[in-house]
CSV table of C-alpha atoms in Angstrom, one decimal:
chain,number,residue,atom,x,y,z
A,17,UNK,CA,-25.1,-14.7,30.2
A,18,UNK,CA,-29.3,-15.0,30.8
A,19,UNK,CA,-31.1,-17.8,29.8
A,20,UNK,CA,-34.5,-17.3,27.9
A,21,UNK,CA,-37.0,-19.0,26.4
A,22,UNK,CA,-39.0,-18.9,22.9
A,23,UNK,CA,-40.9,-20.4,21.0
A,24,UNK,CA,-40.1,-23.4,18.5
A,25,UNK,CA,-41.0,-20.5,15.8
A,26,UNK,CA,-39.4,-17.8,17.1
A,27,UNK,CA,-36.0,-20.2,17.6
A,28,UNK,CA,-36.5,-21.2,14.1
A,29,UNK,CA,-36.4,-17.6,13.0
A,30,UNK,CA,-33.4,-16.7,15.2
A,31,UNK,CA,-31.8,-19.4,12.9
A,32,UNK,CA,-32.7,-18.1,9.6
A,33,UNK,CA,-31.4,-15.4,10.4
A,34,UNK,CA,-28.4,-16.3,11.8
A,35,UNK,CA,-27.4,-18.0,8.6
A,36,UNK,CA,-27.9,-15.1,6.8
A,37,UNK,CA,-25.9,-12.9,8.7
A,38,UNK,CA,-23.5,-15.5,8.8
A,39,UNK,CA,-23.3,-15.9,5.1
A,40,UNK,CA,-23.2,-11.9,5.1
A,41,UNK,CA,-20.4,-11.8,7.4
A,42,UNK,CA,-18.4,-14.3,6.4
A,43,UNK,CA,-18.2,-15.7,10.2
A,44,UNK,CA,-19.9,-17.9,12.7
A,45,UNK,CA,-22.5,-15.5,14.5
A,46,UNK,CA,-24.5,-16.7,18.0
A,47,UNK,CA,-28.0,-15.6,18.9
A,48,UNK,CA,-26.7,-12.7,20.9
A,49,UNK,CA,-25.1,-11.5,17.3
A,50,UNK,CA,-28.8,-12.1,15.7
A,51,UNK,CA,-30.7,-10.4,18.3
A,52,UNK,CA,-28.3,-7.0,18.2
A,53,UNK,CA,-28.6,-7.2,14.8
A,54,UNK,CA,-32.8,-6.9,15.1
A,55,UNK,CA,-32.5,-4.5,18.1
A,56,UNK,CA,-30.1,-2.4,15.9
A,57,UNK,CA,-32.8,-2.7,13.0
A,58,UNK,CA,-35.6,-1.9,15.2
A,59,UNK,CA,-33.9,0.8,16.6
A,60,UNK,CA,-33.2,2.7,13.5
A,61,UNK,CA,-37.2,3.1,13.6
A,62,UNK,CA,-38.5,3.7,17.0
A,63,UNK,CA,-41.3,6.2,16.5
A,64,UNK,CA,-43.0,2.8,15.2
A,65,UNK,CA,-42.8,1.1,18.7
A,66,UNK,CA,-43.8,4.0,20.4
A,67,UNK,CA,-47.2,4.3,18.5
A,68,UNK,CA,-48.0,0.8,18.7
A,69,UNK,CA,-48.2,1.5,22.5
A,70,UNK,CA,-50.5,5.3,22.5
A,71,UNK,CA,-53.7,4.2,23.8
A,72,UNK,CA,-56.5,4.6,20.7
A,73,UNK,CA,-53.5,4.1,18.1
A,74,UNK,CA,-54.8,2.7,14.8
A,75,UNK,CA,-53.4,-1.3,15.0
A,76,UNK,CA,-54.4,-1.8,12.1
A,77,UNK,CA,-52.6,0.9,10.2
A,78,UNK,CA,-49.7,0.0,12.4
A,79,UNK,CA,-49.8,-3.5,12.2
A,80,UNK,CA,-49.7,-2.7,8.3
A,81,UNK,CA,-46.6,0.0,8.6
A,82,UNK,CA,-44.9,-2.7,10.6
A,83,UNK,CA,-45.6,-5.4,8.0
A,84,UNK,CA,-43.9,-3.0,5.1
A,85,UNK,CA,-41.0,-1.8,7.2
A,86,UNK,CA,-40.2,-5.9,7.6
A,87,UNK,CA,-40.6,-6.5,3.9
A,88,UNK,CA,-38.2,-3.4,3.7
A,89,UNK,CA,-35.8,-4.7,6.2
A,90,UNK,CA,-35.6,-8.1,4.9
A,91,UNK,CA,-35.5,-6.7,1.0
A,92,UNK,CA,-32.3,-5.2,2.4
A,93,UNK,CA,-30.8,-7.6,4.5
A,94,UNK,CA,-31.1,-9.5,0.5
A,95,UNK,CA,-29.5,-7.0,-1.3
A,96,UNK,CA,-26.4,-7.1,1.6
A,97,UNK,CA,-26.2,-11.1,1.2
A,98,UNK,CA,-26.2,-10.8,-2.9
A,99,UNK,CA,-22.9,-8.5,-1.8
């Protein structure tokens, strides 16, 4: 097992996601489960990360697209939590 350091705001967000996953899954989850969920969610759109590191990329456009995709992910999670 490895220890990682995160800022308080990141820890708070991980805790929020953890609570949502616990409700959805009906079982206790740990930070490893949360991080795995986030990694798998990101894996669905890897081209966004690839484009973000390309020199000369449209940063504002990429940031906007990432925000839009994040909103879609949050909406999907909300729907899952309600079902």
